[in-house]
Tab-separated table of C-alpha atoms and ligand atoms in Angstrom:
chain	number	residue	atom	x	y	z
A	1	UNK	CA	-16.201	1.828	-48.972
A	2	UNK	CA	-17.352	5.217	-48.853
A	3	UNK	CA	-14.406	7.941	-49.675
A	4	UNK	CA	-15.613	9.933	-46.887
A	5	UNK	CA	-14.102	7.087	-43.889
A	6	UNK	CA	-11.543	5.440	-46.075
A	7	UNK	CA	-9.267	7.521	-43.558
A	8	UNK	CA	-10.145	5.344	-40.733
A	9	UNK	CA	-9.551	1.468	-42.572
A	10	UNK	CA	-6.309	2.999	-43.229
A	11	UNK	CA	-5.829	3.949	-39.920
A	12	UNK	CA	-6.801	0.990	-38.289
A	13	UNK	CA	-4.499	-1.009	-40.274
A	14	UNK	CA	-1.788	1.463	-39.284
A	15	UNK	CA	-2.759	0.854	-35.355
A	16	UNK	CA	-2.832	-3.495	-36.464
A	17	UNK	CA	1.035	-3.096	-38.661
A	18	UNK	CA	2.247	-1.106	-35.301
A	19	UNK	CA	0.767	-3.500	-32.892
A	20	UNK	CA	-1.018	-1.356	-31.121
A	21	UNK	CA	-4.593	-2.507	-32.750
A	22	UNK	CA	-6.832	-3.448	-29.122
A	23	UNK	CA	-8.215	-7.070	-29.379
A	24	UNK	CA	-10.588	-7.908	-26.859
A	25	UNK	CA	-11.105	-10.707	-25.475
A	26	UNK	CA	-14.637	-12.579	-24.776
A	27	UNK	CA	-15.796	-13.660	-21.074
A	28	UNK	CA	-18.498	-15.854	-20.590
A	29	UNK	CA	-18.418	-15.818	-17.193
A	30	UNK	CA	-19.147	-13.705	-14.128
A	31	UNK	CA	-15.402	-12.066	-12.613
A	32	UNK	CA	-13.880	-13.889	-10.261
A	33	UNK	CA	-10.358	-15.857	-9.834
A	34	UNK	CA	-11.234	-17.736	-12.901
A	35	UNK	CA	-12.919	-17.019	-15.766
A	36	UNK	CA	-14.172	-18.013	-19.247
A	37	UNK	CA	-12.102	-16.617	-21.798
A	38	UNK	CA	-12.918	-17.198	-25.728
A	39	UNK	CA	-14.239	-20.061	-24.328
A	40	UNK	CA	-11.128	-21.744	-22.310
A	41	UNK	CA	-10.676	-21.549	-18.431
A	42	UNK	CA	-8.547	-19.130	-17.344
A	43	UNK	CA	-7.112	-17.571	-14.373
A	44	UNK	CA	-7.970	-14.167	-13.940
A	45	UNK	CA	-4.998	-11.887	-13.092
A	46	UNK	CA	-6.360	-8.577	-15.159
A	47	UNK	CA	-9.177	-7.176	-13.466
A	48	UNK	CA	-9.554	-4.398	-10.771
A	49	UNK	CA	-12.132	-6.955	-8.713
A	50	UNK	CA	-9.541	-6.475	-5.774
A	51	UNK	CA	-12.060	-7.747	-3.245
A	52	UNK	CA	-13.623	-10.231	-5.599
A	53	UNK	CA	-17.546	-8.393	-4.860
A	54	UNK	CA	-18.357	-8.106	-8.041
A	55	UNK	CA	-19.533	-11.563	-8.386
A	56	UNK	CA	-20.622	-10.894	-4.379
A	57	UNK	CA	-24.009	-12.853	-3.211
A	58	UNK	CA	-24.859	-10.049	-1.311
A	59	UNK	CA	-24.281	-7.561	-4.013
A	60	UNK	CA	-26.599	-9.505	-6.273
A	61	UNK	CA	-29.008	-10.095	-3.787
A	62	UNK	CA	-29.215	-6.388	-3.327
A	63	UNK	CA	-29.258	-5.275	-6.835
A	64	UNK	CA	-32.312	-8.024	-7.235
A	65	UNK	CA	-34.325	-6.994	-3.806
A	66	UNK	CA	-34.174	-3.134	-5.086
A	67	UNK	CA	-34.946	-3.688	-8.797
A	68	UNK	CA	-37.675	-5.400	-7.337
A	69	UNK	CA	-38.360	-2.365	-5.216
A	70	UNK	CA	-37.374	0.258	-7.937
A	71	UNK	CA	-37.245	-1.045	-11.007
A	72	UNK	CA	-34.277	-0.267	-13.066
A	73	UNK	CA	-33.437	3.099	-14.483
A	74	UNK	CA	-33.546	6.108	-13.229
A	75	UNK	CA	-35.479	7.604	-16.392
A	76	UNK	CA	-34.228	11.222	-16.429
A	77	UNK	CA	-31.098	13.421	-14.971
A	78	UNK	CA	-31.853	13.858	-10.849
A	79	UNK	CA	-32.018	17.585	-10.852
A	80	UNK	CA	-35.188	17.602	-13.418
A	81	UNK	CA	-36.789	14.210	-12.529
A	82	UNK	CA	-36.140	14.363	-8.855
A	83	UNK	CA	-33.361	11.755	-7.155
A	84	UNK	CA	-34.188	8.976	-5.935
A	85	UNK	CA	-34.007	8.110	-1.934
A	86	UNK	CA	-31.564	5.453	-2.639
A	87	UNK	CA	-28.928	7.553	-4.439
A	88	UNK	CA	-28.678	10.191	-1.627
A	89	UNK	CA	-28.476	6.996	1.031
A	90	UNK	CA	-25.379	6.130	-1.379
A	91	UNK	CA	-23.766	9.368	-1.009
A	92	UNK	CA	-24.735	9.654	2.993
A	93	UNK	CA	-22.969	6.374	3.439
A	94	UNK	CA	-20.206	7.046	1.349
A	95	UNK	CA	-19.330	10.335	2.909
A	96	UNK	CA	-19.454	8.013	6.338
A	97	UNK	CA	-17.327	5.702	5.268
A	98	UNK	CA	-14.708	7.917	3.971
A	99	UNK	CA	-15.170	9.840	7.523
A	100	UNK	CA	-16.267	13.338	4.811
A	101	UNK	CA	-18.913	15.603	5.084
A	102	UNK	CA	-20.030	15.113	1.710
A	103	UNK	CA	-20.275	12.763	-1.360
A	104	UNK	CA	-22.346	12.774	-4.456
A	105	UNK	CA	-22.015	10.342	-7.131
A	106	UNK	CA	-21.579	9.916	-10.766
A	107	UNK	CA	-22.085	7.497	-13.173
A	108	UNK	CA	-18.439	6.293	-13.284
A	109	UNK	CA	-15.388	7.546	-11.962
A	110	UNK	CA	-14.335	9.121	-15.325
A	111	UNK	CA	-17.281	11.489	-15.513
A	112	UNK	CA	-17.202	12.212	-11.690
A	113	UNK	CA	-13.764	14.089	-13.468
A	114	UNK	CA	-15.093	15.492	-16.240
A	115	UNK	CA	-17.788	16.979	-13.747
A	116	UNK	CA	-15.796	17.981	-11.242
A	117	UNK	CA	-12.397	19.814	-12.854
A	118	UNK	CA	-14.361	22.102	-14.847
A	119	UNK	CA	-16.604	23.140	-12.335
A	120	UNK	CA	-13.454	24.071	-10.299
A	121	UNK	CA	-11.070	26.167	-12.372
A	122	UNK	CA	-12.559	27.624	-15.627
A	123	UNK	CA	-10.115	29.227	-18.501
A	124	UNK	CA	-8.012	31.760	-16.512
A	125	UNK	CA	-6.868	29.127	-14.093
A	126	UNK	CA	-4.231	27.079	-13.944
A	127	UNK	CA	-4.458	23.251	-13.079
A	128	UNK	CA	-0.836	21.160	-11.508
A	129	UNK	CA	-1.073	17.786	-12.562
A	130	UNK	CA	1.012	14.848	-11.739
A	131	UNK	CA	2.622	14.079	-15.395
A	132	UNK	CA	1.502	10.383	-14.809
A	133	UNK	CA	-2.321	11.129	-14.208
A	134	UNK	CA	-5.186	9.237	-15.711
A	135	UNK	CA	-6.775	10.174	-18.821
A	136	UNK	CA	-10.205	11.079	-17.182
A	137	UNK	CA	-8.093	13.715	-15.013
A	138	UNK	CA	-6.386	14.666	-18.294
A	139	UNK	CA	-9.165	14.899	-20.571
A	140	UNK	CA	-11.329	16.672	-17.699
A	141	UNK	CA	-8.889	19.540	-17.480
A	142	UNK	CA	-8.852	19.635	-20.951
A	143	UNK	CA	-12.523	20.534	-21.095
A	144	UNK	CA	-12.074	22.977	-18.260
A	145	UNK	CA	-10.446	25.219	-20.602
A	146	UNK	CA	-7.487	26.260	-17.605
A	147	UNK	CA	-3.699	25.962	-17.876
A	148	UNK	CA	-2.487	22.710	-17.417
A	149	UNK	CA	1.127	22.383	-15.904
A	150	UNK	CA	2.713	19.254	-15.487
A	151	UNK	CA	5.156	18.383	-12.559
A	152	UNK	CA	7.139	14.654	-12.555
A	153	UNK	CA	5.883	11.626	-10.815
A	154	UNK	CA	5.242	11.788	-7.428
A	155	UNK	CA	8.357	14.906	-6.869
A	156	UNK	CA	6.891	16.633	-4.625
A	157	UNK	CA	9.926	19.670	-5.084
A	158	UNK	CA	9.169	20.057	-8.306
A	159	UNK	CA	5.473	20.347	-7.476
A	160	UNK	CA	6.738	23.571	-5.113
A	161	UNK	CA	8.588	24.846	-8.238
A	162	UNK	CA	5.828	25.033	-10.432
A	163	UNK	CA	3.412	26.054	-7.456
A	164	UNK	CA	5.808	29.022	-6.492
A	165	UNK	CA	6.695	30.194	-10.243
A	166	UNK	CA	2.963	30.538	-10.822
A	167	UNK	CA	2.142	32.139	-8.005
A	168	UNK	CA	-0.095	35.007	-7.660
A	169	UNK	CA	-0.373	34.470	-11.717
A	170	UNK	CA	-4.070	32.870	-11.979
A	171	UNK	CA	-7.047	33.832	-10.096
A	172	UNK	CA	-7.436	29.675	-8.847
A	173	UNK	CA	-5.258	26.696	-8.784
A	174	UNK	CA	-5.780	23.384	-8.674
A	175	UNK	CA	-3.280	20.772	-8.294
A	176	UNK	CA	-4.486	17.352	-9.253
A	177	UNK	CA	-2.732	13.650	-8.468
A	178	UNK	CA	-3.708	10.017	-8.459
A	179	UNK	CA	-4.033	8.543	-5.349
A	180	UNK	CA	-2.395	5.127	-6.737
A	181	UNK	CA	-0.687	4.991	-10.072
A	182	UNK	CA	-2.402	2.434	-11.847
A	183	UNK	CA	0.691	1.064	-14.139
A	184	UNK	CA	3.057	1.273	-11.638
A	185	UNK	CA	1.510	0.462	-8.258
A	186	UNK	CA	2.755	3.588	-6.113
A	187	UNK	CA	1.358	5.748	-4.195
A	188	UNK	CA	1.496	9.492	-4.222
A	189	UNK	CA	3.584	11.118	-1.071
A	190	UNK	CA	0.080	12.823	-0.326
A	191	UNK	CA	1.097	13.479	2.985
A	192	UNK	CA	3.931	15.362	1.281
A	193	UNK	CA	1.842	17.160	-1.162
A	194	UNK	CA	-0.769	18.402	1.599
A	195	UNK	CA	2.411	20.104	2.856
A	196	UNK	CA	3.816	21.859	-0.153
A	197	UNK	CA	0.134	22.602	-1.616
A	198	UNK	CA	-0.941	24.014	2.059
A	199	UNK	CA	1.700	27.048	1.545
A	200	UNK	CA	-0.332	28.256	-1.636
A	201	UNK	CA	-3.830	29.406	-2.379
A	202	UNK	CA	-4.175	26.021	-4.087
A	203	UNK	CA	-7.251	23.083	-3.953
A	204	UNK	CA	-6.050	20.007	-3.725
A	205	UNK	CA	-7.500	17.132	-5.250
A	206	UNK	CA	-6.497	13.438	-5.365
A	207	UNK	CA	-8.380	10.724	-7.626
A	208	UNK	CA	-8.204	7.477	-5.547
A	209	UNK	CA	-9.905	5.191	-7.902
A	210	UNK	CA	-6.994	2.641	-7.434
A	211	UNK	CA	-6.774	3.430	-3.638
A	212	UNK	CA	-10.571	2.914	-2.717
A	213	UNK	CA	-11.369	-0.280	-1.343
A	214	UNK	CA	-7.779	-1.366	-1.235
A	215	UNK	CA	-5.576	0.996	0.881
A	216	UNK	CA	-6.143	3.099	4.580
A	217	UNK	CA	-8.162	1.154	7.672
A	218	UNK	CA	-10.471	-1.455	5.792
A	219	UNK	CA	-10.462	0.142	2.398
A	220	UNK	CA	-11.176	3.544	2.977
A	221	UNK	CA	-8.663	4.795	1.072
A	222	UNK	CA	-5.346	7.151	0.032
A	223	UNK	CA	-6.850	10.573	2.852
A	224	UNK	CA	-7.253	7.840	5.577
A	225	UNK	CA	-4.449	6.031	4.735
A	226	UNK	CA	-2.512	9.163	5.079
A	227	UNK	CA	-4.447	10.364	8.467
A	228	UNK	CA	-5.078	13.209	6.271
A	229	UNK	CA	-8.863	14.003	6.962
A	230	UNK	CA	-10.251	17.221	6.652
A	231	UNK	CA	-7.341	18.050	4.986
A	232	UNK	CA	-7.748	17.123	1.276
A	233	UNK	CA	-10.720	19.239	-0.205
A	234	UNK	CA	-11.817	17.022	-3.244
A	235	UNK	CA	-11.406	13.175	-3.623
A	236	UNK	CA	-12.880	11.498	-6.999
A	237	UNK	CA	-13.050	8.035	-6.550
A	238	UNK	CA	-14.692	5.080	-8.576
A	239	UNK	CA	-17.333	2.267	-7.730
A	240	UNK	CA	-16.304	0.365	-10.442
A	241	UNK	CA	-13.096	-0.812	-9.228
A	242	UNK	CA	-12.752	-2.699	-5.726
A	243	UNK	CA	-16.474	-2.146	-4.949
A	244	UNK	CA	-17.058	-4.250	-7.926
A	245	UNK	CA	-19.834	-2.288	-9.735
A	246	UNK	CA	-20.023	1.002	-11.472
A	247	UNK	CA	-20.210	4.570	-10.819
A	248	UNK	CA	-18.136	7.320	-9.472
A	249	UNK	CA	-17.991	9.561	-6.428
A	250	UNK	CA	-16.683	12.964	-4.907
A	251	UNK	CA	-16.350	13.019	-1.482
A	252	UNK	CA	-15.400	15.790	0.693
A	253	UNK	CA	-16.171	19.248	1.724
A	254	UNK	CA	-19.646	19.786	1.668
A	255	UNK	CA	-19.596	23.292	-0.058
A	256	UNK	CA	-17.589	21.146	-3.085
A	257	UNK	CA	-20.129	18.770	-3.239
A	258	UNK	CA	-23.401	21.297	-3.467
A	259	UNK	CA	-21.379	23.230	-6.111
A	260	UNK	CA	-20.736	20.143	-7.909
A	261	UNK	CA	-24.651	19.411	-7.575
A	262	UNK	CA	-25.310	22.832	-8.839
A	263	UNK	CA	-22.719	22.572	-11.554
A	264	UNK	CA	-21.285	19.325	-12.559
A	265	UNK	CA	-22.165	18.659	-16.132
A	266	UNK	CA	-22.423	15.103	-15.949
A	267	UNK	CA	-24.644	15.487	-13.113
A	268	UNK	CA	-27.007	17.469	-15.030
A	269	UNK	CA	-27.162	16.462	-18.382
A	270	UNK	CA	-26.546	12.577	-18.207
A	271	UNK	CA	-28.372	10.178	-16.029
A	272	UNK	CA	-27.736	8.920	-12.724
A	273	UNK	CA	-26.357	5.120	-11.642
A	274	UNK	CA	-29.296	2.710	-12.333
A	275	UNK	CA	-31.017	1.372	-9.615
A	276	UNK	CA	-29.438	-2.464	-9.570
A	277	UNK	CA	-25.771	-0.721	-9.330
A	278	UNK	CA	-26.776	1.735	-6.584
A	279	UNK	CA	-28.025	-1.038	-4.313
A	280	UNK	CA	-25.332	-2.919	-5.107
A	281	UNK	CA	-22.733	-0.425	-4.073
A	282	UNK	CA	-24.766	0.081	-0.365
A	283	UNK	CA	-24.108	-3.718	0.008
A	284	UNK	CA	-20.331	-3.001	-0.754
A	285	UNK	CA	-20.366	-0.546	2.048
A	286	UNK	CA	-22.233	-2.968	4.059
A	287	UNK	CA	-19.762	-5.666	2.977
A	288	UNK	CA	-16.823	-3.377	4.111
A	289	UNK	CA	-17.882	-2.019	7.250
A	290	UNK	CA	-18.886	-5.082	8.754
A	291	UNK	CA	-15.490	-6.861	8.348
A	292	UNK	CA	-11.885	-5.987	7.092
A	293	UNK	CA	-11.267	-9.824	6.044
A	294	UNK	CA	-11.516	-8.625	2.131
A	295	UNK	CA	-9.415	-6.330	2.251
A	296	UNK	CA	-7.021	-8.038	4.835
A	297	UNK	CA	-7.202	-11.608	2.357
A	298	UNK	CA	-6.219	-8.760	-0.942
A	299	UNK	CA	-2.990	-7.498	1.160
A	300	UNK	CA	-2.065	-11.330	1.907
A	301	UNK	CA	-2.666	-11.992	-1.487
A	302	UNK	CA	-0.088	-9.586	-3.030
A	303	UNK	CA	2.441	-9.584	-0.432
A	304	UNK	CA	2.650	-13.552	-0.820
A	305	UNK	CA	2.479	-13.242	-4.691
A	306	UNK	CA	5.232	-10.307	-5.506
A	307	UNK	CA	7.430	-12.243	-2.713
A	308	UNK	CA	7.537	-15.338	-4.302
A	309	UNK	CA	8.025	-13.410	-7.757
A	310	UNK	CA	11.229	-11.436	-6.626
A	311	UNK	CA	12.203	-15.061	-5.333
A	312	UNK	CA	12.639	-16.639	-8.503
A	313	UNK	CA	14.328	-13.180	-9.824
A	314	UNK	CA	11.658	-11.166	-11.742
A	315	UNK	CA	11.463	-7.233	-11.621
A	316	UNK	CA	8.520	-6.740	-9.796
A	317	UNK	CA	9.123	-2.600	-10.264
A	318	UNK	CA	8.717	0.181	-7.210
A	319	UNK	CA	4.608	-1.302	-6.567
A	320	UNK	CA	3.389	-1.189	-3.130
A	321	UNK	CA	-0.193	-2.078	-3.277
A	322	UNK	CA	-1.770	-5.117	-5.285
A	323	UNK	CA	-0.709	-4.150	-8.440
A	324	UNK	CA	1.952	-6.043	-9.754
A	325	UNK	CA	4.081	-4.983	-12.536
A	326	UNK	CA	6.441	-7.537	-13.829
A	327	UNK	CA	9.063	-5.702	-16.035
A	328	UNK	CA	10.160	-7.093	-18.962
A	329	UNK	CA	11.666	-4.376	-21.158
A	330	UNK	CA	10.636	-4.555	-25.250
A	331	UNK	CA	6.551	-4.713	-26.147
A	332	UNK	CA	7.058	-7.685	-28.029
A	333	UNK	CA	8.102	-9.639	-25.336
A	334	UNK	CA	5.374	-8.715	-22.927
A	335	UNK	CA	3.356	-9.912	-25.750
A	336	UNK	CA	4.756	-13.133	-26.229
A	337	UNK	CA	4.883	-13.398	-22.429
A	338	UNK	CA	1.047	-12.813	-21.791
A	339	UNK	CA	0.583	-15.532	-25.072
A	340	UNK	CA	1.996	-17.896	-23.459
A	341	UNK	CA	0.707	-17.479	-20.007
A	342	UNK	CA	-2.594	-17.697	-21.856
A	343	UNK	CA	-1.406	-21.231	-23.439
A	344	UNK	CA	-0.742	-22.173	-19.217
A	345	UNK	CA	-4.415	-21.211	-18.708
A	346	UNK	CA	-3.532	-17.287	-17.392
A	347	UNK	CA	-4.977	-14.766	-18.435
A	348	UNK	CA	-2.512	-11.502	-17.861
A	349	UNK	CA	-2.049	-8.409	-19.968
A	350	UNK	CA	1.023	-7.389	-21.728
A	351	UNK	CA	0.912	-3.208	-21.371
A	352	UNK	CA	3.421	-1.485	-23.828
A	353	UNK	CA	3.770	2.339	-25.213
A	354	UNK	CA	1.886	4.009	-24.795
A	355	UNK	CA	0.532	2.970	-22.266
A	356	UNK	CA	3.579	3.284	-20.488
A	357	UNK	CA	6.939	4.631	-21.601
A	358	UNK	CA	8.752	2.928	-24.299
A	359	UNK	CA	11.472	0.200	-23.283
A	360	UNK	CA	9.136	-0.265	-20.301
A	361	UNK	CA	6.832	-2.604	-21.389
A	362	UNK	CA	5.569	-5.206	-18.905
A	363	UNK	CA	2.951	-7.823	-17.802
A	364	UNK	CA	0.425	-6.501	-14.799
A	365	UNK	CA	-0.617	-8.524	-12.520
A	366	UNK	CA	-3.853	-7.733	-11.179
A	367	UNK	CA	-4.120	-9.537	-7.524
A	368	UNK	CA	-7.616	-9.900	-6.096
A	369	UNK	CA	-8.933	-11.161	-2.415
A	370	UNK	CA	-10.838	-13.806	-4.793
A	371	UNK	CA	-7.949	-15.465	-5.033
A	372	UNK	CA	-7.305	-18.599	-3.132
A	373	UNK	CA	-3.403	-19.575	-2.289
A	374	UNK	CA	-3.563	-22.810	-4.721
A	375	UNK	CA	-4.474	-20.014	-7.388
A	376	UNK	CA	-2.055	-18.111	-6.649
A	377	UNK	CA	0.946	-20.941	-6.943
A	378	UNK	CA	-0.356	-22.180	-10.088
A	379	UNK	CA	0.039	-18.508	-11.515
A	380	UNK	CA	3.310	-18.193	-10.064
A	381	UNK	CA	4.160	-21.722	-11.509
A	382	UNK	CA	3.210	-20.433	-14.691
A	383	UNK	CA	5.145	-17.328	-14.891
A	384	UNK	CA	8.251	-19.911	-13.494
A	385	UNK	CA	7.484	-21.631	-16.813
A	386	UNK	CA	7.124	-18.783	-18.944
A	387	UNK	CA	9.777	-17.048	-17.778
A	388	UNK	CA	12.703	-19.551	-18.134
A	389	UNK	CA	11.294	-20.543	-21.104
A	390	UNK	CA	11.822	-17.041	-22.777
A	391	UNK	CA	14.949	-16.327	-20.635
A	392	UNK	CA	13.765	-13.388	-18.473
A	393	UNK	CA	15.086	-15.568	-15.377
A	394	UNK	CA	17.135	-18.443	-14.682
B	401	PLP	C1	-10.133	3.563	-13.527
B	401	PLP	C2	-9.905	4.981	-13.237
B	401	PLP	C3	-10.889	5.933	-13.495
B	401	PLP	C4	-12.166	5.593	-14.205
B	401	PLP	O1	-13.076	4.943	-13.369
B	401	PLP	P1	-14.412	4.349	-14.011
B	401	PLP	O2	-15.347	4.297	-12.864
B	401	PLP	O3	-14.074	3.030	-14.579
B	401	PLP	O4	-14.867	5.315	-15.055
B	401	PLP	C5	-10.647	7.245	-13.139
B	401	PLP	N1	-9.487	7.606	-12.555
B	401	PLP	C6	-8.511	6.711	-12.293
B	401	PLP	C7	-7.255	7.162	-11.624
B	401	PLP	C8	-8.684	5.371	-12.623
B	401	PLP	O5	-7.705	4.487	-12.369
């Protein structure tokens, strides 16, 4: 091996002896309730298809009609090439469906932050960020060169401290949360937030990647489930998630928006969504307007599932939305957990530090509309099994 990246072997091996090295598994199927994995049926409690469209016939169908129509890339940035009509009827009926002036989208949720948090607050600001945020928030405020101030999950009077200590010390400030904490399940007290960040000269902006689809009237997520329209200036939010494609979004006030257009990085030096996902994610909106069934059949879903879990006596942690934690303490036992759900034909990940905080480590259940109620019981039967069987209940 060449001297010059014997570093990295010796690193790797390091991330394998600590058990932290990422093995991937192989699907050979599309997502749904059940998959393929390394070639054994499985049932799929892992992925963030909360409304089961990815796998949608109308989703495909559109993605097929408009690559007919189209063709399949979008073969420059938009603001050198020109944008394509179907990418601004994406944002027009995103911003309608989220009841916003505005949208504009990105090619994934994480670079809808990277473009939007520097194009905010620049290296004399100061950003307010939930300690608990997502890495694209984190990384994006990173690049923005400001101040970045953390405040503790969700405490909404220690947001005020920080926000009144640093007052009238930066130009701008931006205070940034998730709309739904993706390990955990909560939701942030946005309501709450709106109140305390409404008494400073502060933007507010909440990332609902976790939230869209899933929570407020059919799916529209964390402003509408918090009646809080016109309220919350910027809200990122991802397509790749419960609208079962890819691509990310800003919605809100249309000033934000054209400023983003005139200055989001990843708006004008990467390429837009290809053609296939951009259809695909006009049938989601279809899919979602027409009918709240989806997102009704998800809410079933989880409430029927986490019931039946605290039943037989697992920790199901403080979630309120489909995400389902189930604590089990030490990483090693996750692991052996999610093993041998895998060995009853479920496939659930073990998350330990750090992903989340040491002593913490737990299984997440990923609950999806896609799920029928037999799947659901033989899951739960499974983590019955499992869980006598390594003594985590009785
Ligand atoms: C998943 C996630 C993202 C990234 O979305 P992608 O579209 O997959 O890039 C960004 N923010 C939060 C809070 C997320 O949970």
């Amino acid at each position: 091996m060449a001297k010059r990246i014997e570093w990295i072997e010796r690193e790797l091996q390091n991330l394998k002896d600590a058990g932290l090295y990422n093995r991937i598994r192989t699907l050979s199927s599309p997502q749904g309730a059940w998959l393929i994995v390394d070639g054994r049926r499985a049932l799929n409690f892992c992925s963030n298809n909360y409304l089961g469209l990815a796998n949608h016939p109308r989703l495909r169908q559109a993605a097929q009609e408009a690559a007919q129509r189209y063709g399949i890339g979008p073969a420059a940035v938009r603001s050198i090439a020109g944008t394509m009509d179907l990418h601004l009827e994406l944002e027009r009926r995103m911003a309608a469906f989220k009841g916003v002036e505005a949208a504009i989208t990105f090619q994934s949720g994480f670079t809808a932050n990277l473009a939007t948090i520097p194009a905010l607050v620049g290296k004399d600001d100061v950003i307010i960020s939930d300690e608990l945020n997502h890495a694209s928030i984190i990384d994006g405020s990173r690049l923005s060169g400001a101040q970045i101030i953390r405040y503790a999950h969700c405490d909404t009077s220690d947001l005020q401290r920080v926000l009144s200590e640093n007052r009238g010390k930066f130009p701008r400030t931006l205070v940034i949360t998730d709309g739904v904490f993706s390990m955990d399940g909560d939701i942030a007290p946005l309501d709450k937030i709106y109140e305390v960040v409404q008494n400073y000269e502060a933007v507010l902006m909440v990332d609902d990647a976790h939230g869209e689809g899933v929570i407020g009237r059919g799916g529209r997520g964390i402003v509408d489930h918090f009646d809080l329209h016109g309220k919350v200036d910027v809200e990122v939010g991802t397509m790749s998630k419960a609208f079962g494609v890819v691509g990310g979004v800003v919605a809100g006030n249309a000033m934000v928006v054209e400023w983003l257009r005139q200055r989001g990085r990843p708006f004008l030096f990467s390429s837009a969504m290809t053609v296939p996902d951009t259809a695909a994610c006009l049938a989601a909106i279809d899919v979602l307007e027409e009918s709240t069934e989806l997102v009704d059949r998800l809410w079933e879903n989880a409430r029927y599932f986490k019931a039946e879990m605290r039943t037989m006596g697992f920790d199901t942690g403080k979630s309120v939305t489909p995400i389902t934690p189930v604590m089990l303490g030490e990483a090693p036992l996750a692991q052996q957990f999610s093993r041998e759900l895998f060995e009853q034909g479920v496939f659930a990940m073990a998350l330990g530090f750090p992903t989340v905080p040491r002593g913490k480590a737990r299984i997440r259940v990923m609950i999806s509309a896609s799920h029928e109620k037999s799947d659901l019981d033989q899951g739960l039967e499974a983590f019955r099994k499992v869980g006598k069987s390594l003594g985590v209940i009785s």
